[in-house]
Amino acid sequence: MTVPLIEIDNIHLDLPVYDHAVRSLKKDLIRGLVGSRISEGHGQRYIRALDGISLTVREGERIGLVGHNGAGKTSLLKTIAGIYEPTGGSIRTAGKITALIDIAAGVNVEASGYENVIMRGLYLGQDLASIKERMDHIVTFSELGDYINLPLRTYSSGMVSRLLFSVSTAFEPDILLLDEGIIAGDPAFNEKASHYLADYTGRAGIVMLASHSKELMHMFCNKGVKLSRGQIEAEGEIEELF
Amino acid sequence: MTFLAPAIEDLSDALRRFHLWIALGNIEIRQRYKRSFLGPFWITINMGILIFGIGYIYAYVFQSLHSSYVPYLATGILSWNLIGGSLSEGANCFIAAGPIIKNITISKVVHLFHCMWRNVIIALHNGLIMVPVYLIYGGFPGWGILAIIPGAIVLVLFLVSASLLFAVLSARYRDVPPAIAGFLQLAFFATPIIWEAGTLSHHRWVVELNPFFHMVECIRAPLLQGVLPLHSIAITGALAIVMGLVALAAYSRARRRIVYWL
């Protein structure tokens, strides 16, 4: 069994911007409001999304990522997940990673909940047999009942979130990366989800959650990291970061 | 070759995940026809309407016998549908999978195979139309029809290679998909599918130099004459190898950046 670990050493991430319609006013506004930095080189415009981040996350830690929109929370999660490759610095992870960042990604609204579970499970690297074996657990945990056989377009957004959360945790990833969009909105389920995650990190696992909500942070996390302009501004108790 | 190593890694990873793209393709096809009574067989029926309708009229236009023209047209359109469909959808496969690429870490070649598999299923449904064609007009080639297996394999290899290259280019340069669509339309009319190659007599070289003719032949010759079109298969195979290497090189260079282009 792998001991989950995330070791980030001074990473930088420059996101290229391919939209040539970005005008200087907009650029200035973004710089002022959002806090990311935009640079140009070789005729190519970049946004420096992460700027020298070093962080080590060990088993049992549930990290809450705090920060303004554009502070780099999602970019950091996507870099850890391997979706983005850092422009500089190094990142080392041990353990199976599941990222749940954008609720709309990879769901098929015309397909049933059941079919979506199968598809997501396959995307997560499971085979059909093990997905079907976990199906009962997923249906029970997501509290979807008979809805599981209806197309996803009949679901409320809370139901989609519950389904995705249940599938993503069903195969026990070592590292779970979450965006608050996934869990916001359903207090009763959040309670259950947070207990589940606490229990799961108790059994050795890492959770990272990007959120604006102090309440969610308290519910889900045991440590906080505050990002600002792509850098770590503070690290420590969640209470101190707000 | 070390330069291509990550691309080959992605390729073999995608091959290992055949459960995934086969299931995705199947679910999509089922979905498309979910609330219809005939389901995916609408693919076959629409193909039948096209072939028998156009075939009936154009046999008069070209003054050929229905018994030779309709099977010729049917097999040509079957091949073309696979070629044109795969290339135009393949070019869009990364763009279409954008939300997934941006959120789920998985070999991007999976999205190409998913698209390709969907087109193969559609081709298989279309292929059923050959049953009434053989029944009405005769000409079933017997065991010779098995020549379609090597022909189809080589053709699909080419289509996968070309689609991978087009998909990389399309993700980066959004002018590529409409350009490909326009080019394919020209290719359809410039390739002997509706008309027969023989009618060109002195200008047959136009056909011989047309790679699409050889691709169509990979499937048409086995279905029509029950023969293995070695010449056409060799040309398609050679193109598949060249295209495959170019596509792998392009994908190697682009694979980390594709996510930013979507």
Coordinates of C-alpha atoms in Angstrom, one line a residue:
Chain A
M1 CA 0.0 0.0 0.0
T2 CA 1.3 3.4 -0.9
V3 CA 1.5 6.1 1.7
P4 CA -0.1 9.1 0.0
L5 CA 2.1 12.2 -0.2
I6 CA 2.2 15.4 -2.2
E7 CA 5.6 17.2 -2.4
I8 CA 5.6 20.5 -4.2
D9 CA 8.9 22.3 -4.6
N10 CA 8.9 25.8 -5.9
I11 CA 6.5 25.3 -8.8
H12 CA 5.6 27.9 -11.3
L13 CA 2.8 27.7 -13.8
D14 CA 2.3 30.0 -16.8
L15 CA -1.0 29.5 -18.6
P16 CA -0.8 30.7 -22.2
V17 CA -3.7 32.8 -23.4
Y18 CA -4.7 32.2 -26.9
D19 CA -7.5 34.7 -27.2
H20 CA -6.0 37.6 -29.1
A21 CA -9.0 39.8 -28.2
V22 CA -7.7 40.5 -24.7
R23 CA -7.3 44.3 -24.6
S24 CA -5.1 46.2 -22.3
L25 CA -8.0 47.6 -20.3
K26 CA -9.2 44.1 -19.6
K27 CA -5.7 43.1 -18.8
D28 CA -5.3 45.9 -16.3
L29 CA -8.6 45.1 -14.8
I30 CA -7.7 41.5 -14.4
R31 CA -4.3 42.4 -12.9
G32 CA -6.0 44.8 -10.4
L33 CA -9.0 42.7 -9.4
V34 CA -8.0 39.1 -9.8
G35 CA -4.4 39.3 -8.8
S36 CA -2.9 37.0 -11.4
R37 CA 0.0 38.3 -13.4
I38 CA 0.0 38.6 -17.1
S39 CA 3.3 38.6 -19.0
E40 CA 4.2 38.4 -22.7
G41 CA 7.1 36.6 -24.3
H42 CA 7.7 35.4 -27.9
G43 CA 4.5 37.1 -29.0
Q44 CA 2.6 34.9 -26.6
R45 CA 0.7 36.1 -23.6
Y46 CA 0.8 34.2 -20.3
I47 CA -0.9 34.3 -17.0
R48 CA 1.3 33.3 -14.1
A49 CA -1.1 31.2 -12.3
L50 CA 1.3 29.7 -9.7
D51 CA 4.4 31.6 -8.6
G52 CA 6.8 29.7 -6.5
I53 CA 4.7 27.4 -4.5
S54 CA 6.3 24.9 -2.1
L55 CA 4.0 22.7 0.0
T56 CA 4.1 19.2 1.5
V57 CA 0.9 17.4 2.3
R58 CA 1.0 14.1 4.2
E59 CA -1.4 11.3 4.9
G60 CA -4.3 12.2 7.1
E61 CA -4.2 15.9 6.2
R62 CA -7.3 17.6 4.9
I63 CA -6.1 20.9 3.4
G64 CA -8.5 23.8 2.8
L65 CA -7.3 26.1 0.0
V66 CA -8.4 29.6 0.6
G67 CA -8.0 32.7 -1.6
H68 CA -9.7 35.1 -4.0
N69 CA -10.9 34.1 -7.4
G70 CA -7.9 33.8 -9.5
A71 CA -5.5 33.3 -6.6
G72 CA -4.5 29.9 -8.0
K73 CA -6.6 27.4 -6.1
T74 CA -7.9 25.5 -9.1
S75 CA -4.6 25.8 -10.9
L76 CA -2.9 24.2 -8.0
L77 CA -5.4 21.4 -7.8
K78 CA -5.1 20.8 -11.5
T79 CA -1.3 20.8 -11.3
I80 CA -1.4 18.2 -8.5
A81 CA -3.8 16.2 -10.5
G82 CA -1.4 16.2 -13.5
I83 CA -3.8 18.1 -15.8
Y84 CA -1.4 21.0 -16.0
E85 CA 2.3 20.4 -16.1
P86 CA 4.3 23.0 -14.1
T87 CA 6.4 25.4 -16.1
G88 CA 9.1 25.3 -13.5
G89 CA 9.9 23.5 -10.2
S90 CA 9.0 19.9 -9.3
I91 CA 6.1 18.0 -8.0
R92 CA 6.0 14.5 -6.7
T93 CA 3.0 12.6 -5.6
A94 CA 2.5 9.1 -4.3
G95 CA -0.9 7.4 -4.4
K96 CA -3.9 7.3 -6.7
I97 CA -5.3 10.8 -7.3
T98 CA -9.0 11.6 -8.0
A99 CA -9.8 15.2 -8.9
L100 CA -13.4 16.5 -8.8
I101 CA -13.1 20.1 -10.0
D102 CA -15.8 21.0 -12.4
I103 CA -19.1 19.4 -11.9
A104 CA -20.2 19.6 -15.5
A105 CA -17.1 17.9 -16.9
G106 CA -17.4 14.4 -18.2
V107 CA -21.1 14.0 -17.3
N108 CA -23.5 13.1 -20.0
V109 CA -26.9 14.8 -19.2
E110 CA -28.8 12.5 -21.5
A111 CA -27.4 9.3 -20.0
S112 CA -28.9 7.9 -16.8
G113 CA -27.2 8.2 -13.4
Y114 CA -26.3 4.6 -13.7
E115 CA -24.6 5.0 -17.1
N116 CA -22.8 8.1 -15.8
V117 CA -21.5 6.1 -12.8
I118 CA -20.2 3.5 -15.2
M119 CA -18.5 6.1 -17.4
R120 CA -17.0 8.0 -14.6
G121 CA -15.8 4.8 -13.0
L122 CA -14.1 3.8 -16.3
Y123 CA -12.5 7.2 -16.5
L124 CA -11.2 6.7 -13.0
G125 CA -9.5 3.6 -14.2
Q126 CA -11.9 1.0 -12.8
D127 CA -13.1 -2.0 -14.7
L128 CA -16.8 -2.8 -15.3
A129 CA -16.9 -5.6 -12.7
S130 CA -15.6 -3.4 -9.8
I131 CA -17.8 -0.5 -10.8
K132 CA -20.9 -2.8 -10.7
E133 CA -19.7 -4.2 -7.4
R134 CA -19.7 -0.7 -5.9
M135 CA -22.9 0.4 -7.5
D136 CA -25.1 -0.3 -4.5
H137 CA -22.8 1.7 -2.3
I138 CA -22.8 4.6 -4.7
V139 CA -26.6 4.6 -5.0
T140 CA -27.1 4.4 -1.3
F141 CA -24.5 7.0 -0.4
S142 CA -25.7 9.5 -3.0
E143 CA -29.3 9.0 -1.7
L144 CA -30.5 9.0 -5.3
G145 CA -32.8 5.9 -5.1
D146 CA -34.8 5.3 -8.2
Y147 CA -33.4 8.5 -9.8
I148 CA -30.3 6.4 -10.6
N149 CA -32.1 5.1 -13.7
L150 CA -33.3 8.5 -14.9
P151 CA -31.3 10.8 -17.3
L152 CA -29.1 13.3 -15.5
R153 CA -31.0 16.2 -17.0
T154 CA -33.8 15.4 -14.6
Y155 CA -31.5 15.9 -11.6
S156 CA -31.1 19.0 -9.6
S157 CA -27.5 20.3 -9.4
G158 CA -27.3 19.0 -5.8
M159 CA -28.2 15.5 -7.0
V160 CA -25.5 15.6 -9.7
S161 CA -23.0 16.7 -7.0
R162 CA -24.0 13.9 -4.7
L163 CA -23.6 11.4 -7.5
L164 CA -20.2 12.6 -8.5
F165 CA -19.0 12.8 -5.0
S166 CA -20.1 9.3 -4.3
V167 CA -18.5 7.9 -7.4
S168 CA -15.3 9.7 -6.9
T169 CA -14.9 8.5 -3.3
A170 CA -16.3 5.0 -4.0
F171 CA -13.0 3.6 -5.3
E172 CA -11.0 5.0 -2.4
P173 CA -8.5 7.3 -4.0
D174 CA -5.4 8.0 -1.9
I175 CA -5.6 11.7 -2.7
L176 CA -8.9 13.4 -3.3
L177 CA -8.9 16.9 -4.8
L178 CA -12.2 18.8 -4.6
D179 CA -13.5 22.2 -5.6
E180 CA -16.2 23.7 -3.5
G181 CA -18.6 23.8 -6.4
I182 CA -19.0 20.0 -5.9
I183 CA -20.1 20.1 -2.4
A184 CA -21.8 23.5 -1.9
G185 CA -25.5 23.6 -1.7
D186 CA -26.7 20.6 0.2
P187 CA -26.1 21.0 4.0
A188 CA -27.5 17.6 5.0
F189 CA -25.3 15.8 2.5
N190 CA -22.3 17.9 3.3
E191 CA -22.5 16.7 6.9
K192 CA -22.4 13.1 5.7
A193 CA -19.7 13.8 3.2
S194 CA -17.5 15.6 5.7
H195 CA -17.8 12.6 8.1
Y196 CA -16.9 10.3 5.3
L197 CA -13.9 12.3 4.4
A198 CA -12.7 12.6 8.0
D199 CA -13.1 8.9 8.4
Y200 CA -11.3 8.4 5.1
T201 CA -8.3 10.6 6.0
G202 CA -8.3 8.7 9.3
R203 CA -7.6 5.6 7.3
A204 CA -4.7 7.3 5.6
G205 CA -5.6 9.6 2.7
I206 CA -5.2 13.2 1.6
V207 CA -8.0 15.6 0.9
M208 CA -7.6 19.0 -0.6
L209 CA -10.6 21.3 -0.9
A210 CA -10.6 24.7 -2.6
S211 CA -13.3 26.9 -1.1
H212 CA -14.4 30.4 -0.2
S213 CA -16.6 29.2 2.6
K214 CA -15.4 29.3 6.2
E215 CA -18.2 27.0 7.2
L216 CA -17.2 24.3 4.6
M217 CA -13.6 24.7 5.6
H218 CA -14.4 24.0 9.2
M219 CA -16.6 21.1 8.2
F220 CA -14.1 19.4 5.9
C221 CA -10.6 20.4 6.7
N222 CA -8.1 20.2 9.5
K223 CA -5.5 22.6 8.0
G224 CA -5.6 25.7 5.8
V225 CA -3.4 27.2 3.1
K226 CA -4.1 30.7 1.9
L227 CA -3.2 31.6 -1.7
S228 CA -2.8 35.0 -3.1
R229 CA -1.6 35.9 -6.6
G230 CA -0.3 32.5 -7.2
Q231 CA 1.7 32.4 -4.0
I232 CA 1.2 30.9 -0.5
E233 CA 0.4 33.8 1.8
A234 CA -0.2 31.8 4.9
E235 CA -0.5 28.3 6.2
G236 CA -1.9 27.0 9.4
E237 CA -5.1 26.8 11.4
I238 CA -8.2 27.6 9.3
E239 CA -9.5 30.1 11.8
E240 CA -6.3 32.2 11.4
L241 CA -6.7 32.4 7.6
F242 CA -10.1 34.2 7.5
Chain B
M1 CA 12.7 7.7 -30.8
T2 CA 13.0 8.9 -27.2
F3 CA 11.3 12.0 -28.5
L4 CA 8.2 9.9 -29.3
A5 CA 8.3 7.9 -26.1
P6 CA 5.7 9.9 -24.2
A7 CA 3.3 9.7 -27.2
I8 CA 3.8 6.0 -27.4
E9 CA 3.2 5.7 -23.7
D10 CA -0.1 7.6 -24.1
L11 CA -1.0 5.4 -27.1
S12 CA -0.5 2.1 -25.2
D13 CA -2.2 3.5 -22.1
A14 CA -5.2 4.3 -24.3
L15 CA -5.1 0.8 -25.9
R16 CA -5.1 -0.7 -22.4
R17 CA -8.2 1.3 -21.5
F18 CA -10.3 -0.3 -24.3
H19 CA -13.2 -0.9 -21.8
L20 CA -13.5 2.8 -21.4
W21 CA -13.7 3.9 -25.0
I22 CA -15.8 1.0 -26.1
A23 CA -18.3 1.7 -23.4
L24 CA -18.3 5.4 -24.1
G25 CA -18.9 4.8 -27.8
N26 CA -21.7 2.3 -27.2
I27 CA -23.5 4.5 -24.7
E28 CA -23.4 7.4 -27.1
I29 CA -24.8 5.5 -30.0
R30 CA -27.6 4.1 -27.8
Q31 CA -28.3 7.5 -26.5
R32 CA -28.7 9.1 -29.9
Y33 CA -31.6 6.8 -30.6
K34 CA -32.8 6.3 -27.1
R35 CA -36.5 7.2 -27.4
S36 CA -36.9 5.9 -30.9
F37 CA -38.5 2.5 -31.6
L38 CA -35.9 1.3 -34.1
G39 CA -33.0 2.7 -32.2
P40 CA -29.6 2.6 -33.9
F41 CA -31.1 0.8 -36.8
W42 CA -32.1 4.2 -38.0
I43 CA -28.5 4.4 -39.2
T44 CA -29.0 1.4 -41.4
I45 CA -32.4 2.6 -42.6
N46 CA -31.2 6.1 -43.6
M47 CA -28.3 4.5 -45.4
G48 CA -30.8 2.2 -47.2
I49 CA -33.0 5.2 -48.3
L50 CA -30.0 7.0 -49.6
I51 CA -28.5 4.1 -51.5
F52 CA -31.7 2.7 -53.1
G53 CA -33.0 6.2 -53.8
I54 CA -29.9 7.7 -55.4
G55 CA -29.0 4.3 -56.9
Y56 CA -32.3 4.0 -58.7
I57 CA -32.1 7.4 -60.3
Y58 CA -28.3 7.6 -61.0
A59 CA -28.3 4.2 -62.7
Y60 CA -30.4 6.0 -65.4
V61 CA -28.2 9.0 -65.3
F62 CA -25.1 6.9 -66.0
Q63 CA -27.0 4.5 -68.2
S64 CA -25.8 1.5 -66.2
L65 CA -27.7 -1.5 -65.0
H66 CA -29.3 -1.3 -61.6
S67 CA -27.9 -4.7 -60.8
S68 CA -24.3 -3.4 -61.2
Y69 CA -24.7 0.3 -60.2
V70 CA -26.6 0.0 -56.9
P71 CA -24.2 -2.4 -55.3
Y72 CA -21.3 -0.3 -56.5
L73 CA -22.8 2.9 -55.1
A74 CA -23.7 1.1 -51.8
T75 CA -20.2 -0.2 -51.2
G76 CA -18.7 3.1 -52.2
I77 CA -20.9 5.1 -49.8
L78 CA -20.3 2.6 -47.0
S79 CA -16.6 3.1 -47.3
W80 CA -16.8 6.9 -47.7
N81 CA -19.0 7.2 -44.6
L82 CA -16.4 5.6 -42.5
I83 CA -13.6 7.6 -44.0
G84 CA -15.3 11.0 -44.1
G85 CA -17.0 10.5 -40.7
S86 CA -13.9 9.4 -38.9
L87 CA -11.7 12.2 -40.3
S88 CA -14.2 15.0 -39.7
E89 CA -15.2 13.8 -36.2
G90 CA -11.6 12.7 -35.4
A91 CA -10.3 16.2 -36.1
N92 CA -12.8 17.5 -33.5
C93 CA -12.1 14.8 -30.9
F94 CA -9.9 16.9 -28.6
I95 CA -12.1 20.0 -28.9
A96 CA -15.2 17.9 -28.1
A97 CA -13.5 16.3 -25.1
G98 CA -12.3 19.7 -23.9
P99 CA -14.2 19.6 -20.5
I100 CA -12.9 16.1 -19.8
I101 CA -9.3 17.0 -20.8
K102 CA -9.4 20.0 -18.5
N103 CA -10.7 18.0 -15.5
I104 CA -9.8 14.3 -15.7
T105 CA -6.2 13.1 -16.0
I106 CA -6.2 10.5 -18.7
S107 CA -4.3 9.7 -21.8
K108 CA -5.7 12.0 -24.5
V109 CA -5.5 9.3 -27.1
V110 CA -8.5 7.8 -25.3
H111 CA -10.7 10.5 -26.7
L112 CA -9.5 9.7 -30.2
F113 CA -10.2 6.0 -29.8
H114 CA -13.6 6.8 -28.4
C115 CA -14.4 8.8 -31.5
M116 CA -13.0 6.2 -33.8
W117 CA -14.9 3.4 -32.1
R118 CA -18.2 5.3 -32.5
N119 CA -17.5 5.6 -36.2
V120 CA -16.7 1.9 -36.5
I121 CA -20.0 1.0 -34.8
I122 CA -21.9 3.3 -37.2
A123 CA -20.1 1.7 -40.1
L124 CA -21.1 -1.8 -38.9
H125 CA -24.7 -0.7 -38.7
N126 CA -24.5 0.8 -42.2
G127 CA -22.9 -2.4 -43.4
L128 CA -26.1 -4.3 -42.7
I129 CA -27.6 -2.6 -45.8
M130 CA -25.5 -5.0 -47.9
V131 CA -27.9 -7.8 -46.9
P132 CA -30.9 -6.5 -49.0
V133 CA -28.5 -5.2 -51.7
Y134 CA -27.1 -8.8 -52.2
L135 CA -30.6 -10.3 -51.9
I136 CA -32.1 -7.9 -54.5
Y137 CA -29.2 -7.5 -57.0
G138 CA -27.1 -10.6 -56.3
G139 CA -23.4 -10.5 -56.4
F140 CA -22.6 -11.9 -52.9
P141 CA -18.9 -12.7 -53.2
G142 CA -18.9 -15.8 -50.9
W143 CA -15.9 -16.4 -48.7
G144 CA -14.0 -13.7 -50.6
I145 CA -15.9 -11.2 -48.5
L146 CA -13.5 -12.0 -45.7
A147 CA -10.9 -10.0 -47.6
I148 CA -12.6 -7.0 -46.0
I149 CA -10.9 -7.8 -42.7
P150 CA -7.3 -6.9 -43.7
G151 CA -8.7 -4.1 -45.8
A152 CA -10.7 -2.6 -43.0
I153 CA -7.8 -3.0 -40.5
V154 CA -5.4 -1.1 -42.7
L155 CA -8.0 1.6 -43.4
V156 CA -8.8 2.1 -39.8
L157 CA -5.0 2.4 -39.0
F158 CA -4.8 5.2 -41.5
L159 CA -7.9 6.9 -40.2
V160 CA -6.6 6.8 -36.6
S161 CA -3.2 8.2 -37.7
A162 CA -4.7 11.0 -39.8
S163 CA -7.3 11.8 -37.1
L164 CA -4.6 12.1 -34.5
L165 CA -2.7 14.6 -36.6
F166 CA -5.9 16.6 -37.5
A167 CA -7.0 16.6 -33.9
V168 CA -3.8 18.1 -32.6
L169 CA -3.8 20.8 -35.4
S170 CA -7.5 21.5 -34.9
A171 CA -7.1 22.0 -31.2
R172 CA -4.5 24.6 -31.8
Y173 CA -5.7 26.2 -35.0
R174 CA -9.5 26.5 -35.2
D175 CA -9.5 27.1 -38.9
V176 CA -8.5 23.5 -39.5
P177 CA -11.8 21.7 -38.8
P178 CA -13.8 23.8 -41.4
A179 CA -10.9 23.4 -43.9
I180 CA -11.0 19.7 -43.4
A181 CA -14.8 19.6 -43.9
G182 CA -14.5 21.5 -47.1
F183 CA -11.7 19.4 -48.4
L184 CA -13.6 16.2 -47.6
Q185 CA -16.6 17.4 -49.6
L186 CA -14.4 18.0 -52.6
A187 CA -12.8 14.6 -52.1
F188 CA -16.2 12.9 -52.0
F189 CA -17.1 14.2 -55.5
A190 CA -13.5 13.8 -56.9
T191 CA -13.3 10.1 -55.9
P192 CA -15.1 7.4 -57.8
I193 CA -18.0 6.7 -55.5
I194 CA -21.1 8.0 -57.3
W195 CA -19.3 7.6 -60.7
E196 CA -17.2 4.8 -61.9
A197 CA -13.4 5.0 -62.4
G198 CA -13.7 3.4 -65.8
T199 CA -15.6 6.3 -67.3
L200 CA -12.4 8.4 -67.1
S201 CA -10.7 6.1 -69.7
H202 CA -7.6 8.2 -70.7
H203 CA -7.5 10.2 -67.5
R204 CA -7.5 7.3 -65.1
W205 CA -4.3 8.5 -63.5
V206 CA -6.5 11.1 -61.7
V207 CA -8.0 8.2 -59.9
E208 CA -4.8 6.3 -59.4
L209 CA -3.2 9.3 -57.7
N210 CA -6.2 9.9 -55.5
P211 CA -5.4 8.4 -52.1
F212 CA -9.1 8.4 -51.2
F213 CA -9.8 6.0 -54.2
H214 CA -7.4 3.5 -52.6
M215 CA -9.0 3.9 -49.2
V216 CA -12.4 3.3 -50.6
E217 CA -11.2 0.3 -52.5
C218 CA -9.9 -1.3 -49.2
I219 CA -13.6 -1.9 -48.4
R220 CA -15.3 -1.8 -51.7
A221 CA -13.3 -4.4 -53.6
P222 CA -13.8 -7.1 -51.0
L223 CA -17.6 -6.4 -50.7
L224 CA -18.1 -6.1 -54.5
Q225 CA -15.7 -8.7 -56.0
G226 CA -14.5 -10.6 -53.0
V227 CA -10.9 -9.8 -53.8
L228 CA -8.1 -8.4 -51.7
P229 CA -7.1 -5.1 -53.4
L230 CA -3.4 -5.6 -52.6
H231 CA -2.3 -2.5 -54.5
S232 CA -4.8 -0.2 -52.7
I233 CA -4.1 -1.8 -49.4
A234 CA -0.4 -1.3 -49.8
I235 CA -0.8 2.4 -50.7
T236 CA -3.2 3.0 -47.8
G237 CA -0.8 1.1 -45.5
A238 CA 2.1 3.2 -46.6
L239 CA 0.1 6.4 -46.0
A240 CA -0.9 5.0 -42.6
I241 CA 2.7 4.5 -41.6
V242 CA 3.9 8.0 -42.8
M243 CA 0.8 9.7 -41.3
G244 CA 1.3 7.7 -38.1
L245 CA 4.8 8.9 -37.6
V246 CA 4.0 12.5 -38.4
A247 CA 1.0 12.4 -36.0
L248 CA 3.0 10.9 -33.2
A249 CA 5.7 13.6 -33.6
A250 CA 3.0 16.3 -33.6
Y251 CA 1.2 14.8 -30.6
S252 CA 4.5 14.4 -28.7
R253 CA 5.2 18.0 -29.1
A254 CA 1.7 19.1 -28.3
R255 CA 0.5 16.7 -25.6
R256 CA 1.2 18.9 -22.6
R257 CA -0.1 22.0 -24.2
I258 CA -3.4 20.7 -25.7
V259 CA -5.1 21.4 -22.4
Y260 CA -4.3 25.1 -22.8
W261 CA -5.7 25.2 -26.3
L262 CA -9.2 24.0 -25.3

